[in-house]
mmCIF file of N, CA and C in Angstrom:
data_model
loop_
_atom_site.group_PDB
_atom_site.id
_atom_site.type_symbol
_atom_site.label_atom_id
_atom_site.label_comp_id
_atom_site.label_asym_id
_atom_site.label_seq_id
_atom_site.Cartn_x
_atom_site.Cartn_y
_atom_site.Cartn_z
ATOM 1 N N UNK F 49 -16.542 9.049 -7.804
ATOM 2 C CA UNK F 49 -16.045 7.667 -7.745
ATOM 3 C C UNK F 49 -15.878 7.205 -6.291
ATOM 4 N N UNK F 50 -15.471 8.117 -5.428
ATOM 5 C CA UNK F 50 -15.254 7.721 -4.024
ATOM 6 C C UNK F 50 -16.585 7.339 -3.375
ATOM 7 N N UNK F 51 -17.673 7.966 -3.832
ATOM 8 C CA UNK F 51 -18.982 7.678 -3.218
ATOM 9 C C UNK F 51 -19.317 6.188 -3.312
ATOM 10 N N UNK F 52 -19.128 5.608 -4.469
ATOM 11 C CA UNK F 52 -19.451 4.171 -4.650
ATOM 12 C C UNK F 52 -18.686 3.602 -5.841
ATOM 13 N N UNK F 53 -17.398 3.348 -5.648
ATOM 14 C CA UNK F 53 -16.561 2.809 -6.735
ATOM 15 C C UNK F 53 -17.001 1.399 -7.117
ATOM 16 N N UNK F 54 -17.496 0.637 -6.163
ATOM 17 C CA UNK F 54 -17.934 -0.738 -6.456
ATOM 18 C C UNK F 54 -19.016 -0.727 -7.536
ATOM 19 N N UNK F 55 -19.958 0.232 -7.427
ATOM 20 C CA UNK F 55 -21.064 0.249 -8.398
ATOM 21 C C UNK F 55 -20.605 0.845 -9.729
ATOM 22 N N UNK F 56 -19.879 1.969 -9.647
ATOM 23 C CA UNK F 56 -19.434 2.629 -10.882
ATOM 24 C C UNK F 56 -18.377 1.781 -11.612
ATOM 25 N N UNK F 57 -17.375 1.340 -10.888
ATOM 26 C CA UNK F 57 -16.300 0.551 -11.527
ATOM 27 C C UNK F 57 -15.950 -0.659 -10.672
ATOM 28 N N UNK F 58 -16.601 -1.798 -10.899
ATOM 29 C CA UNK F 58 -16.310 -3.015 -10.133
ATOM 30 C C UNK F 58 -14.934 -3.569 -10.488
ATOM 31 N N UNK F 59 -13.969 -3.364 -9.599
ATOM 32 C CA UNK F 59 -12.602 -3.851 -9.882
ATOM 33 C C UNK F 59 -12.560 -5.375 -9.841
ATOM 34 N N UNK F 60 -11.638 -5.988 -10.574
ATOM 35 C CA UNK F 60 -11.499 -7.458 -10.592
ATOM 36 C C UNK F 60 -11.133 -7.985 -9.210
ATOM 37 N N UNK F 61 -10.344 -7.209 -8.456
ATOM 38 C CA UNK F 61 -9.955 -7.654 -7.103
ATOM 39 C C UNK F 61 -11.210 -7.867 -6.247
ATOM 40 N N UNK F 62 -12.153 -6.938 -6.336
ATOM 41 C CA UNK F 62 -13.380 -7.065 -5.535
ATOM 42 C C UNK F 62 -14.134 -8.339 -5.925
ATOM 43 N N UNK F 63 -14.188 -8.625 -7.211
ATOM 44 C CA UNK F 63 -14.924 -9.817 -7.672
ATOM 45 C C UNK F 63 -14.344 -11.067 -7.013
ATOM 46 N N UNK F 64 -13.035 -11.132 -6.895
ATOM 47 C CA UNK F 64 -12.414 -12.321 -6.285
ATOM 48 C C UNK F 64 -12.847 -12.455 -4.828
ATOM 49 N N UNK F 65 -12.983 -11.326 -4.140
ATOM 50 C CA UNK F 65 -13.360 -11.362 -2.714
ATOM 51 C C UNK F 65 -14.814 -11.828 -2.564
ATOM 52 N N UNK F 66 -15.642 -11.523 -3.561
ATOM 53 C CA UNK F 66 -17.059 -11.888 -3.441
ATOM 54 C C UNK F 66 -17.221 -13.398 -3.284
ATOM 55 N N UNK F 67 -18.252 -13.837 -2.542
ATOM 56 C CA UNK F 67 -18.491 -15.275 -2.330
ATOM 57 C C UNK F 67 -18.920 -15.967 -3.621
ATOM 58 N N UNK F 68 -19.504 -15.221 -4.534
ATOM 59 C CA UNK F 68 -19.966 -15.830 -5.795
ATOM 60 C C UNK F 68 -18.802 -16.547 -6.485
ATOM 61 N N UNK F 69 -17.642 -15.889 -6.555
ATOM 62 C CA UNK F 69 -16.488 -16.524 -7.215
ATOM 63 C C UNK F 69 -16.085 -17.784 -6.467
ATOM 64 N N UNK F 70 -16.105 -17.711 -5.134
ATOM 65 C CA UNK F 70 -15.696 -18.884 -4.335
ATOM 66 C C UNK F 70 -16.590 -20.076 -4.672
ATOM 67 N N UNK F 71 -17.887 -19.829 -4.787
ATOM 68 C CA UNK F 71 -18.819 -20.930 -5.082
ATOM 69 C C UNK F 71 -18.427 -21.586 -6.408
ATOM 70 N N UNK F 72 -18.113 -20.783 -7.410
ATOM 71 C CA UNK F 72 -17.743 -21.343 -8.718
ATOM 72 C C UNK F 72 -16.519 -22.251 -8.576
ATOM 73 N N UNK F 73 -15.539 -21.792 -7.802
ATOM 74 C CA UNK F 73 -14.322 -22.610 -7.627
ATOM 75 C C UNK F 73 -14.679 -23.938 -6.960
ATOM 76 N N UNK F 74 -15.603 -23.888 -6.006
ATOM 77 C CA UNK F 74 -15.972 -25.125 -5.288
ATOM 78 C C UNK F 74 -16.589 -26.137 -6.254
ATOM 79 N N UNK F 75 -17.374 -25.660 -7.222
ATOM 80 C CA UNK F 75 -18.035 -26.589 -8.156
ATOM 81 C C UNK F 75 -16.987 -27.434 -8.889
ATOM 82 N N UNK F 76 -17.104 -28.755 -8.846
ATOM 83 C CA UNK F 76 -16.146 -29.639 -9.526
ATOM 84 C C UNK F 76 -16.393 -29.652 -11.034
ATOM 85 N N UNK F 77 -15.320 -29.763 -11.816
ATOM 86 C CA UNK F 77 -15.488 -29.803 -13.267
ATOM 87 C C UNK F 77 -15.219 -28.434 -13.877
ATOM 88 N N UNK F 78 -15.664 -27.381 -13.226
ATOM 89 C CA UNK F 78 -15.440 -26.038 -13.776
ATOM 90 C C UNK F 78 -13.958 -25.681 -13.715
ATOM 91 N N UNK F 79 -13.240 -26.172 -12.698
ATOM 92 C CA UNK F 79 -11.814 -25.837 -12.551
ATOM 93 C C UNK F 79 -10.962 -26.766 -13.428
ATOM 94 N N UNK F 80 -10.271 -26.224 -14.410
ATOM 95 C CA UNK F 80 -9.406 -27.050 -15.282
ATOM 96 C C UNK F 80 -8.225 -27.612 -14.502
ATOM 97 N N UNK F 81 -7.805 -26.932 -13.444
ATOM 98 C CA UNK F 81 -6.661 -27.415 -12.639
ATOM 99 C C UNK F 81 -6.994 -28.775 -12.034
ATOM 100 N N UNK F 82 -8.217 -28.920 -11.556
ATOM 101 C CA UNK F 82 -8.597 -30.201 -10.925
ATOM 102 C C UNK F 82 -8.412 -31.347 -11.924
ATOM 103 N N UNK F 83 -8.804 -31.149 -13.163
ATOM 104 C CA UNK F 83 -8.686 -32.218 -14.166
ATOM 105 C C UNK F 83 -7.206 -32.566 -14.377
ATOM 106 N N UNK F 84 -6.341 -31.552 -14.366
ATOM 107 C CA UNK F 84 -4.901 -31.810 -14.586
ATOM 108 C C UNK F 84 -4.358 -32.699 -13.473
ATOM 109 N N UNK F 85 -4.807 -32.449 -12.264
ATOM 110 C CA UNK F 85 -4.257 -33.224 -11.121
ATOM 111 C C UNK F 85 -4.659 -34.696 -11.249
#
């Protein structure tokens, strides 16, 4: 597991750090919070 934990077990914390998640947040409409505001 120490050799490559990202590949064997991708933790949710790592996913948040990835830029892919950031792009999704930037997209308008996908975020329900924006609609509430």
